[in-house]
Amino acid sequence: MYDLIIIGSGPAGLSAALYAKRAGLSVLVLEKNPMSGGQILNTYEVDNYLGMPGINGFDMGMKFREHVDKLGVEFEEAEVLRIEAKGANRIVHAQDADFTARAVLIATGASHRKLDVEGEERLAGRGISYCATCDGAFFRGKTTAVIGGGDVAVEDAIFLARICKKVYVVHRRDELRAANILQEQLFALPNVEMVWNCTVSEIFGEEQVQGLFLYDKENNRQRKLMTDGVFVAVGIVPNSQPFRNIAATDPNGYLIAGEDCRTSTPGIFAAGDVRTKRLRQVITAVADGACAVASVQEYFLQS
Ligand code: NAP
């Protein structure tokens, strides 16, 4: 029996573990993968976290984990299937074991959204990737296309432009959603070409990706774009599936919780990218972890 079980070991979960341990709570962190850090592990560079300019995402994850390890926080590898509220107990049912606590913090983050077009499933891992920093090196000297117009798509394209001969950025509108500073860097690269107002209708290739069929919305016609690799960066979906029975979600599947991280069920909290919020960044996830523990302590005093 723990005071607090934290599900997820990204920035929100690790920050909560730090605050909980310092507050004298008994705490267990359940992580699906043996590597802590969450999405930043696949981020080449994080340049907007105060005090750590230009840090590599993997190094940042390791720093976060080291800090928490110094306090002696307990970690366990477990895939959580659901949470049950039984009186004052919150029972976490995982694949191979059950864990009980007075409160549970869900900090499971979010995952890559798929394009859901023909060829995507068949050619995944055969030229289609969802992580430029993981797979970019396979495309050295080749042609790649990045799909999307957000921060991730633009960061991926900048990263790939250092490795690839040519990088197309395919976006469904005529302006990017990404931060201006990233756009400026992107537009200055000579081997990047923007493909505006186009959606992907098919990714084709026999054994490996050979190219894309695009629908050009402006001219109302199909286009063919030859490319060796496709990097899909069209946003994220919350990892909230196992918790939808216990905590209310918004239409996009995010767990509804305010800055206090309280969900619709007392004793169940949500922090980081999995909860409803305006800005999903490392710094806001870390802040959530701290706020969530303050709310957990308040909940213990009230219950
Ligand atoms: P995002 O900001 O939601 O951008 C997703 C992009 O994909 C948008 O341009 C969107 O187009 C496009 N898109 C969505 N569905 C599509 C579809 N089916 N077909 C084609 N295009 C589609 O997601 P993100 O770039 O993954 O970033 C996620 C969050 O992390 C954001 O809040 C971002 O600011 C944050 N982030 C921050 C940093 C940083 O600060 N260094 C780095 C990475 C990520 P529309 O523009 O037309 O909607």
mmCIF file of C-alpha atoms and ligand atoms in Angstrom:
data_model
loop_
_atom_site.group_PDB
_atom_site.id
_atom_site.type_symbol
_atom_site.label_atom_id
_atom_site.label_comp_id
_atom_site.label_asym_id
_atom_site.label_seq_id
_atom_site.Cartn_x
_atom_site.Cartn_y
_atom_site.Cartn_z
ATOM 1 C CA MET A 1 0.000 0.000 0.000
ATOM 2 C CA TYR A 2 1.507 3.314 -1.121
ATOM 3 C CA ASP A 3 0.414 6.887 -0.529
ATOM 4 C CA LEU A 4 0.796 7.663 -4.232
ATOM 5 C CA ILE A 5 1.232 5.592 -7.376
ATOM 6 C CA ILE A 6 2.430 7.538 -10.396
ATOM 7 C CA ILE A 7 1.733 5.972 -13.786
ATOM 8 C CA GLY A 8 4.303 7.160 -16.322
ATOM 9 C CA SER A 9 7.879 8.357 -16.055
ATOM 10 C CA GLY A 10 8.041 11.291 -18.447
ATOM 11 C CA PRO A 11 8.749 14.830 -17.194
ATOM 12 C CA ALA A 12 5.357 15.082 -15.407
ATOM 13 C CA GLY A 13 5.669 11.716 -13.649
ATOM 14 C CA LEU A 14 9.298 12.238 -12.631
ATOM 15 C CA SER A 15 8.643 15.743 -11.361
ATOM 16 C CA ALA A 16 5.708 14.425 -9.307
ATOM 17 C CA ALA A 17 7.924 11.632 -7.922
ATOM 18 C CA LEU A 18 10.470 14.220 -6.792
ATOM 19 C CA TYR A 19 7.867 16.402 -5.091
ATOM 20 C CA ALA A 20 6.079 13.428 -3.516
ATOM 21 C CA LYS A 21 9.262 11.936 -2.085
ATOM 22 C CA ARG A 22 10.374 15.312 -0.724
ATOM 23 C CA ALA A 23 6.932 15.666 0.886
ATOM 24 C CA GLY A 24 7.520 12.402 2.749
ATOM 25 C CA LEU A 25 4.941 10.352 0.809
ATOM 26 C CA SER A 26 5.531 6.694 0.002
ATOM 27 C CA VAL A 27 5.568 6.631 -3.777
ATOM 28 C CA LEU A 28 5.811 4.059 -6.563
ATOM 29 C CA VAL A 29 6.359 4.953 -10.221
ATOM 30 C CA LEU A 30 5.007 2.468 -12.766
ATOM 31 C CA GLU A 31 6.602 2.710 -16.202
ATOM 32 C CA LYS A 32 5.631 0.852 -19.347
ATOM 33 C CA ASN A 33 9.128 1.038 -20.840
ATOM 34 C CA PRO A 34 12.351 0.496 -18.921
ATOM 35 C CA MET A 35 13.600 3.922 -20.025
ATOM 36 C CA SER A 36 12.330 7.030 -18.213
ATOM 37 C CA GLY A 37 11.888 10.350 -20.003
ATOM 38 C CA GLY A 38 8.827 9.873 -22.221
ATOM 39 C CA GLN A 39 8.612 11.762 -25.510
ATOM 40 C CA ILE A 40 11.769 13.837 -24.948
ATOM 41 C CA LEU A 41 13.882 10.696 -25.363
ATOM 42 C CA ASN A 42 13.163 11.038 -29.086
ATOM 43 C CA THR A 43 13.748 14.779 -29.248
ATOM 44 C CA TYR A 44 17.017 15.863 -30.781
ATOM 45 C CA GLU A 45 17.195 19.205 -29.037
ATOM 46 C CA VAL A 46 15.115 21.010 -26.403
ATOM 47 C CA ASP A 47 15.923 24.695 -26.532
ATOM 48 C CA ASN A 48 13.108 26.235 -24.508
ATOM 49 C CA TYR A 49 13.586 24.729 -21.053
ATOM 50 C CA LEU A 50 14.860 27.440 -18.748
ATOM 51 C CA GLY A 51 18.482 26.959 -17.763
ATOM 52 C CA MET A 52 19.225 24.102 -20.189
ATOM 53 C CA PRO A 53 19.709 25.746 -23.591
ATOM 54 C CA GLY A 54 20.050 23.338 -26.520
ATOM 55 C CA ILE A 55 20.017 20.197 -24.398
ATOM 56 C CA ASN A 56 19.620 16.860 -26.164
ATOM 57 C CA GLY A 57 16.251 15.288 -25.226
ATOM 58 C CA PHE A 58 17.777 11.950 -24.239
ATOM 59 C CA ASP A 59 20.306 13.670 -21.939
ATOM 60 C CA MET A 60 17.513 15.700 -20.380
ATOM 61 C CA GLY A 61 15.528 12.511 -19.649
ATOM 62 C CA MET A 62 18.595 10.963 -18.035
ATOM 63 C CA LYS A 63 19.184 14.078 -15.897
ATOM 64 C CA PHE A 64 15.560 14.015 -14.692
ATOM 65 C CA ARG A 65 15.799 10.339 -13.802
ATOM 66 C CA GLU A 66 19.156 10.735 -12.005
ATOM 67 C CA HIS A 67 17.683 13.494 -9.858
ATOM 68 C CA VAL A 68 14.755 11.288 -8.814
ATOM 69 C CA ASP A 69 17.009 8.258 -8.256
ATOM 70 C CA LYS A 70 19.096 10.280 -5.776
ATOM 71 C CA LEU A 71 15.999 10.463 -3.567
ATOM 72 C CA GLY A 72 15.508 6.687 -3.710
ATOM 73 C CA VAL A 73 12.145 6.610 -5.519
ATOM 74 C CA GLU A 74 10.836 3.106 -6.243
ATOM 75 C CA PHE A 75 10.211 2.208 -9.918
ATOM 76 C CA GLU A 76 8.504 -0.835 -11.397
ATOM 77 C CA GLU A 77 7.966 -1.872 -15.026
ATOM 78 C CA ALA A 78 4.256 -2.508 -15.579
ATOM 79 C CA GLU A 79 1.654 -1.991 -18.267
ATOM 80 C CA VAL A 80 -1.441 -0.587 -16.573
ATOM 81 C CA LEU A 81 -4.797 -1.885 -17.806
ATOM 82 C CA ARG A 82 -7.222 0.038 -15.574
ATOM 83 C CA ILE A 83 -7.744 1.715 -12.216
ATOM 84 C CA GLU A 84 -10.444 0.815 -9.720
ATOM 85 C CA ALA A 85 -11.734 2.989 -6.866
ATOM 86 C CA LYS A 86 -12.676 0.850 -3.830
ATOM 87 C CA GLY A 87 -13.587 2.965 -0.796
ATOM 88 C CA ALA A 88 -10.501 4.975 0.103
ATOM 89 C CA ASN A 89 -8.255 2.666 -1.936
ATOM 90 C CA ARG A 90 -7.228 3.182 -5.528
ATOM 91 C CA ILE A 91 -6.240 -0.124 -7.119
ATOM 92 C CA VAL A 92 -4.068 -0.109 -10.212
ATOM 93 C CA HIS A 93 -4.551 -3.272 -12.260
ATOM 94 C CA ALA A 94 -1.529 -3.989 -14.433
ATOM 95 C CA GLN A 95 -0.728 -6.828 -16.841
ATOM 96 C CA ASP A 96 0.969 -9.042 -14.222
ATOM 97 C CA ALA A 97 0.146 -7.489 -10.835
ATOM 98 C CA ASP A 98 -2.138 -5.170 -8.882
ATOM 99 C CA PHE A 99 -0.911 -2.197 -6.835
ATOM 100 C CA THR A 100 -2.832 -0.244 -4.186
ATOM 101 C CA ALA A 101 -2.477 3.361 -3.061
ATOM 102 C CA ARG A 102 -4.415 6.161 -1.413
ATOM 103 C CA ALA A 103 -4.087 8.231 -4.623
ATOM 104 C CA VAL A 104 -3.026 7.706 -8.226
ATOM 105 C CA LEU A 105 -1.478 10.184 -10.618
ATOM 106 C CA ILE A 106 -1.882 9.437 -14.326
ATOM 107 C CA ALA A 107 1.078 10.879 -16.244
ATOM 108 C CA THR A 108 1.062 8.654 -19.302
ATOM 109 C CA GLY A 109 1.636 11.397 -21.874
ATOM 110 C CA ALA A 110 0.707 11.110 -25.514
ATOM 111 C CA SER A 111 1.728 9.194 -28.662
ATOM 112 C CA HIS A 112 2.164 9.934 -32.363
ATOM 113 C CA ARG A 113 -1.001 10.373 -34.421
ATOM 114 C CA LYS A 114 -1.212 8.247 -37.592
ATOM 115 C CA LEU A 115 -2.193 9.545 -41.034
ATOM 116 C CA ASP A 116 -4.579 6.615 -41.595
ATOM 117 C CA VAL A 117 -3.909 6.388 -45.331
ATOM 118 C CA GLU A 118 -3.279 3.466 -47.668
ATOM 119 C CA GLY A 119 0.243 2.085 -47.377
ATOM 120 C CA GLU A 120 0.915 3.527 -43.924
ATOM 121 C CA GLU A 121 0.524 0.306 -41.985
ATOM 122 C CA ARG A 122 2.166 -1.917 -44.623
ATOM 123 C CA LEU A 123 5.249 0.302 -45.035
ATOM 124 C CA ALA A 124 5.705 1.319 -41.384
ATOM 125 C CA GLY A 125 9.366 0.667 -40.575
ATOM 126 C CA ARG A 126 10.056 0.261 -44.317
ATOM 127 C CA GLY A 127 10.605 3.921 -45.007
ATOM 128 C CA ILE A 128 7.859 5.364 -42.804
ATOM 129 C CA SER A 129 8.887 6.675 -39.416
ATOM 130 C CA TYR A 130 7.327 8.690 -36.606
ATOM 131 C CA CYS A 131 10.660 9.745 -35.106
ATOM 132 C CA ALA A 132 13.244 11.655 -37.141
ATOM 133 C CA THR A 133 15.875 11.613 -34.414
ATOM 134 C CA CYS A 134 15.519 7.822 -34.096
ATOM 135 C CA ASP A 135 15.502 6.916 -37.788
ATOM 136 C CA GLY A 136 16.893 9.927 -39.676
ATOM 137 C CA ALA A 137 20.371 8.403 -39.994
ATOM 138 C CA PHE A 138 18.968 5.639 -42.251
ATOM 139 C CA PHE A 139 18.254 8.288 -44.876
ATOM 140 C CA ARG A 140 21.702 9.848 -45.183
ATOM 141 C CA GLY A 141 22.103 11.386 -48.645
ATOM 142 C CA LYS A 142 18.524 10.448 -49.601
ATOM 143 C CA THR A 143 15.251 12.266 -50.160
ATOM 144 C CA THR A 144 12.656 12.435 -47.397
ATOM 145 C CA ALA A 145 9.261 14.025 -46.841
ATOM 146 C CA VAL A 146 8.016 15.318 -43.497
ATOM 147 C CA ILE A 147 4.240 15.473 -43.105
ATOM 148 C CA GLY A 148 2.814 18.164 -40.797
ATOM 149 C CA GLY A 149 3.198 21.833 -39.979
ATOM 150 C CA GLY A 150 3.665 21.946 -36.194
ATOM 151 C CA ASP A 151 6.789 22.312 -34.030
ATOM 152 C CA VAL A 152 7.657 18.642 -34.362
ATOM 153 C CA ALA A 153 7.372 18.586 -38.162
ATOM 154 C CA VAL A 154 9.569 21.656 -38.514
ATOM 155 C CA GLU A 155 12.140 20.440 -35.977
ATOM 156 C CA ASP A 156 12.229 17.090 -37.778
ATOM 157 C CA ALA A 157 12.738 18.778 -41.156
ATOM 158 C CA ILE A 158 15.591 20.928 -39.771
ATOM 159 C CA PHE A 159 17.201 17.828 -38.300
ATOM 160 C CA LEU A 160 16.782 15.800 -41.506
ATOM 161 C CA ALA A 161 18.138 18.612 -43.691
ATOM 162 C CA ARG A 162 21.539 18.058 -42.032
ATOM 163 C CA ILE A 163 21.526 14.416 -43.125
ATOM 164 C CA CYS A 164 19.428 14.173 -46.283
ATOM 165 C CA LYS A 165 20.041 15.403 -49.809
ATOM 166 C CA LYS A 166 16.532 16.852 -50.018
ATOM 167 C CA VAL A 167 13.646 17.305 -47.573
ATOM 168 C CA TYR A 168 10.059 18.083 -48.560
ATOM 169 C CA VAL A 169 7.688 19.453 -45.930
ATOM 170 C CA VAL A 170 4.138 18.539 -46.898
ATOM 171 C CA HIS A 171 1.517 20.613 -45.110
ATOM 172 C CA ARG A 172 -2.236 20.693 -45.548
ATOM 173 C CA ARG A 173 -2.481 24.495 -45.300
ATOM 174 C CA ASP A 174 -0.504 27.464 -46.645
ATOM 175 C CA GLU A 175 0.999 28.491 -43.303
ATOM 176 C CA LEU A 176 2.794 26.588 -40.586
ATOM 177 C CA ARG A 177 1.600 26.175 -37.024
ATOM 178 C CA ALA A 178 5.198 25.920 -35.728
ATOM 179 C CA ALA A 179 6.885 28.673 -33.671
ATOM 180 C CA ASN A 180 8.250 31.567 -35.752
ATOM 181 C CA ILE A 181 11.821 30.980 -34.666
ATOM 182 C CA LEU A 182 11.666 27.430 -36.056
ATOM 183 C CA GLN A 183 10.039 28.611 -39.282
ATOM 184 C CA GLU A 184 12.856 31.107 -39.849
ATOM 185 C CA GLN A 185 15.451 28.351 -39.428
ATOM 186 C CA LEU A 186 13.535 26.069 -41.790
ATOM 187 C CA PHE A 187 13.042 28.597 -44.570
ATOM 188 C CA ALA A 188 16.786 29.414 -44.546
ATOM 189 C CA LEU A 189 17.744 25.826 -45.460
ATOM 190 C CA PRO A 190 18.607 25.401 -49.160
ATOM 191 C CA ASN A 191 17.684 21.704 -49.380
ATOM 192 C CA VAL A 192 14.173 22.076 -47.898
ATOM 193 C CA GLU A 193 11.172 22.515 -50.198
ATOM 194 C CA MET A 194 7.709 23.362 -48.926
ATOM 195 C CA VAL A 195 4.729 21.542 -50.438
ATOM 196 C CA TRP A 196 1.743 23.643 -49.397
ATOM 197 C CA ASN A 197 -1.974 22.840 -49.374
ATOM 198 C CA CYS A 198 -1.483 19.133 -49.898
ATOM 199 C CA THR A 199 -2.770 16.109 -48.017
ATOM 200 C CA VAL A 200 -1.367 12.604 -48.322
ATOM 201 C CA SER A 201 -3.776 10.178 -49.962
ATOM 202 C CA GLU A 202 -1.419 7.201 -50.258
ATOM 203 C CA ILE A 203 2.121 6.114 -49.422
ATOM 204 C CA PHE A 204 3.301 3.750 -52.124
ATOM 205 C CA GLY A 205 6.175 1.325 -52.639
ATOM 206 C CA GLU A 206 6.695 -2.414 -52.991
ATOM 207 C CA GLU A 207 9.063 -3.496 -50.221
ATOM 208 C CA GLN A 208 10.148 0.042 -49.293
ATOM 209 C CA VAL A 209 8.601 3.504 -49.576
ATOM 210 C CA GLN A 210 8.995 4.922 -53.084
ATOM 211 C CA GLY A 211 6.793 7.959 -52.845
ATOM 212 C CA LEU A 212 3.537 9.679 -51.973
ATOM 213 C CA PHE A 213 0.310 10.413 -53.756
ATOM 214 C CA LEU A 214 -0.803 13.853 -52.671
ATOM 215 C CA TYR A 215 -4.069 15.659 -53.100
ATOM 216 C CA ASP A 216 -3.400 19.280 -54.025
ATOM 217 C CA LYS A 217 -6.326 21.175 -52.515
ATOM 218 C CA GLU A 218 -5.587 24.430 -54.326
ATOM 219 C CA ASN A 219 -5.573 22.947 -57.827
ATOM 220 C CA ASN A 220 -7.938 20.123 -56.980
ATOM 221 C CA ARG A 221 -5.734 17.395 -58.450
ATOM 222 C CA GLN A 222 -3.529 14.437 -57.502
ATOM 223 C CA ARG A 223 0.240 14.811 -57.379
ATOM 224 C CA LYS A 224 3.003 12.243 -57.149
ATOM 225 C CA LEU A 225 6.056 12.947 -54.995
ATOM 226 C CA MET A 226 9.002 10.540 -55.154
ATOM 227 C CA THR A 227 10.750 10.082 -51.789
ATOM 228 C CA ASP A 228 12.816 7.424 -50.009
ATOM 229 C CA GLY A 229 11.429 8.146 -46.564
ATOM 230 C CA VAL A 230 8.321 9.588 -44.934
ATOM 231 C CA PHE A 231 8.374 11.151 -41.482
ATOM 232 C CA VAL A 232 4.876 11.547 -40.088
ATOM 233 C CA ALA A 233 4.603 14.441 -37.602
ATOM 234 C CA VAL A 234 0.903 15.254 -37.493
ATOM 235 C CA GLY A 235 0.447 15.667 -33.766
ATOM 236 C CA ILE A 236 -0.213 13.517 -30.789
ATOM 237 C CA VAL A 237 -3.027 11.554 -29.174
ATOM 238 C CA PRO A 238 -3.327 11.176 -25.401
ATOM 239 C CA ASN A 239 -2.485 7.836 -23.798
ATOM 240 C CA SER A 240 -5.711 7.822 -21.826
ATOM 241 C CA GLN A 241 -7.376 4.618 -23.094
ATOM 242 C CA PRO A 242 -7.012 2.549 -19.869
ATOM 243 C CA PHE A 243 -8.442 5.334 -17.722
ATOM 244 C CA ARG A 244 -11.584 6.331 -19.587
ATOM 245 C CA ASN A 245 -13.734 4.254 -17.197
ATOM 246 C CA ILE A 246 -12.508 6.170 -14.157
ATOM 247 C CA ALA A 247 -11.867 9.738 -15.323
ATOM 248 C CA ALA A 248 -13.881 11.928 -17.682
ATOM 249 C CA THR A 249 -12.265 12.879 -21.016
ATOM 250 C CA ASP A 250 -12.841 15.647 -23.541
ATOM 251 C CA PRO A 251 -13.865 14.796 -27.143
ATOM 252 C CA ASN A 252 -10.179 14.347 -28.088
ATOM 253 C CA GLY A 253 -9.577 11.830 -25.309
ATOM 254 C CA TYR A 254 -7.623 14.100 -22.944
ATOM 255 C CA LEU A 255 -8.372 13.524 -19.240
ATOM 256 C CA ILE A 256 -10.310 16.520 -18.011
ATOM 257 C CA ALA A 257 -8.319 18.182 -15.229
ATOM 258 C CA GLY A 258 -7.407 21.761 -14.416
ATOM 259 C CA GLU A 259 -4.176 23.192 -13.070
ATOM 260 C CA ASP A 260 -4.850 21.344 -9.804
ATOM 261 C CA CYS A 261 -4.664 18.095 -11.804
ATOM 262 C CA ARG A 262 -7.822 16.701 -10.141
ATOM 263 C CA THR A 263 -9.893 14.434 -12.438
ATOM 264 C CA SER A 264 -13.598 13.640 -12.125
ATOM 265 C CA THR A 265 -12.818 10.890 -9.559
ATOM 266 C CA PRO A 266 -11.481 11.890 -6.122
ATOM 267 C CA GLY A 267 -8.042 10.452 -5.520
ATOM 268 C CA ILE A 268 -7.264 10.172 -9.240
ATOM 269 C CA PHE A 269 -5.082 12.930 -10.668
ATOM 270 C CA ALA A 270 -3.744 13.640 -14.178
ATOM 271 C CA ALA A 271 -0.603 15.559 -15.129
ATOM 272 C CA GLY A 272 1.335 16.398 -18.290
ATOM 273 C CA ASP A 273 0.338 15.818 -21.922
ATOM 274 C CA VAL A 274 -2.498 13.412 -21.046
ATOM 275 C CA ARG A 275 -4.608 16.122 -19.385
ATOM 276 C CA THR A 276 -6.606 18.975 -20.903
ATOM 277 C CA LYS A 277 -4.341 22.016 -21.106
ATOM 278 C CA ARG A 278 -3.311 24.812 -23.400
ATOM 279 C CA LEU A 279 0.404 24.242 -23.814
ATOM 280 C CA ARG A 280 2.043 20.808 -23.919
ATOM 281 C CA GLN A 281 5.739 21.385 -23.302
ATOM 282 C CA VAL A 282 8.365 19.852 -21.028
ATOM 283 C CA ILE A 283 8.221 22.848 -18.747
ATOM 284 C CA THR A 284 4.432 22.691 -18.343
ATOM 285 C CA ALA A 285 4.591 18.922 -17.729
ATOM 286 C CA VAL A 286 7.210 19.428 -15.011
ATOM 287 C CA ALA A 287 5.059 22.166 -13.458
ATOM 288 C CA ASP A 288 2.050 19.817 -13.533
ATOM 289 C CA GLY A 289 3.975 17.201 -11.569
ATOM 290 C CA ALA A 290 4.599 19.701 -8.768
ATOM 291 C CA CYS A 291 1.005 21.030 -8.757
ATOM 292 C CA ALA A 292 -0.425 17.499 -8.775
ATOM 293 C CA VAL A 293 1.465 16.551 -5.608
ATOM 294 C CA ALA A 294 0.229 19.708 -3.846
ATOM 295 C CA SER A 295 -3.327 18.626 -4.778
ATOM 296 C CA VAL A 296 -2.675 15.056 -3.595
ATOM 297 C CA GLN A 297 -1.552 16.382 -0.197
ATOM 298 C CA GLU A 298 -4.622 18.607 -0.015
ATOM 299 C CA TYR A 299 -6.789 15.574 -0.861
ATOM 300 C CA PHE A 300 -5.194 13.544 1.961
ATOM 301 C CA LEU A 301 -5.941 16.348 4.432
ATOM 302 C CA GLN A 302 -9.578 16.532 3.295
ATOM 303 C CA SER A 303 -10.301 12.793 3.127
HETATM 304 P P1 NAP B 1 0.719 19.961 -33.398
HETATM 305 O O1 NAP B 1 1.262 21.235 -32.901
HETATM 306 O O2 NAP B 1 -0.654 19.534 -33.038
HETATM 307 O O3 NAP B 1 0.841 19.987 -34.997
HETATM 308 C C1 NAP B 1 0.320 18.958 -35.796
HETATM 309 C C2 NAP B 1 0.464 19.344 -37.242
HETATM 310 O O4 NAP B 1 0.027 18.264 -38.055
HETATM 311 C C3 NAP B 1 -0.374 20.567 -37.616
HETATM 312 O O5 NAP B 1 0.362 21.379 -38.497
HETATM 313 C C4 NAP B 1 -1.594 19.959 -38.299
HETATM 314 O O6 NAP B 1 -2.097 20.762 -39.320
HETATM 315 C C5 NAP B 1 -1.014 18.702 -38.914
HETATM 316 N N1 NAP B 1 -1.982 17.609 -39.028
HETATM 317 C C6 NAP B 1 -2.777 17.089 -38.064
HETATM 318 N N2 NAP B 1 -3.480 16.037 -38.535
HETATM 319 C C7 NAP B 1 -3.126 15.919 -39.839
HETATM 320 C C8 NAP B 1 -3.506 15.018 -40.868
HETATM 321 N N3 NAP B 1 -4.378 14.032 -40.655
HETATM 322 N N4 NAP B 1 -2.938 15.176 -42.089
HETATM 323 C C9 NAP B 1 -2.039 16.157 -42.301
HETATM 324 N N5 NAP B 1 -1.643 17.040 -41.376
HETATM 325 C C10 NAP B 1 -2.181 16.908 -40.146
HETATM 326 O O7 NAP B 1 1.632 18.705 -32.972
HETATM 327 P P2 NAP B 1 3.210 18.548 -32.774
HETATM 328 O O8 NAP B 1 3.980 19.306 -33.771
HETATM 329 O O9 NAP B 1 3.403 17.068 -32.669
HETATM 330 O O10 NAP B 1 3.465 19.159 -31.343
HETATM 331 C C11 NAP B 1 2.768 18.629 -30.199
HETATM 332 C C12 NAP B 1 2.917 19.598 -29.042
HETATM 333 O O11 NAP B 1 4.263 19.578 -28.574
HETATM 334 C C13 NAP B 1 2.615 21.029 -29.433
HETATM 335 O O12 NAP B 1 1.962 21.670 -28.366
HETATM 336 C C14 NAP B 1 3.974 21.628 -29.647
HETATM 337 O O13 NAP B 1 4.005 23.024 -29.457
HETATM 338 C C15 NAP B 1 4.792 20.890 -28.601
HETATM 339 N N6 NAP B 1 6.229 20.837 -28.983
HETATM 340 C C16 NAP B 1 7.042 21.835 -28.573
HETATM 341 C C17 NAP B 1 8.378 21.809 -28.924
HETATM 342 C C18 NAP B 1 9.275 22.891 -28.464
HETATM 343 O O14 NAP B 1 8.797 23.828 -27.863
HETATM 344 N N7 NAP B 1 10.577 22.829 -28.710
HETATM 345 C C19 NAP B 1 8.881 20.801 -29.705
HETATM 346 C C20 NAP B 1 8.034 19.813 -30.128
HETATM 347 C C21 NAP B 1 6.691 19.847 -29.753
HETATM 348 P P3 NAP B 1 -2.845 22.177 -39.019
HETATM 349 O O15 NAP B 1 -1.736 23.138 -38.681
HETATM 350 O O16 NAP B 1 -3.526 22.466 -40.285
HETATM 351 O O17 NAP B 1 -3.771 21.885 -37.872
#
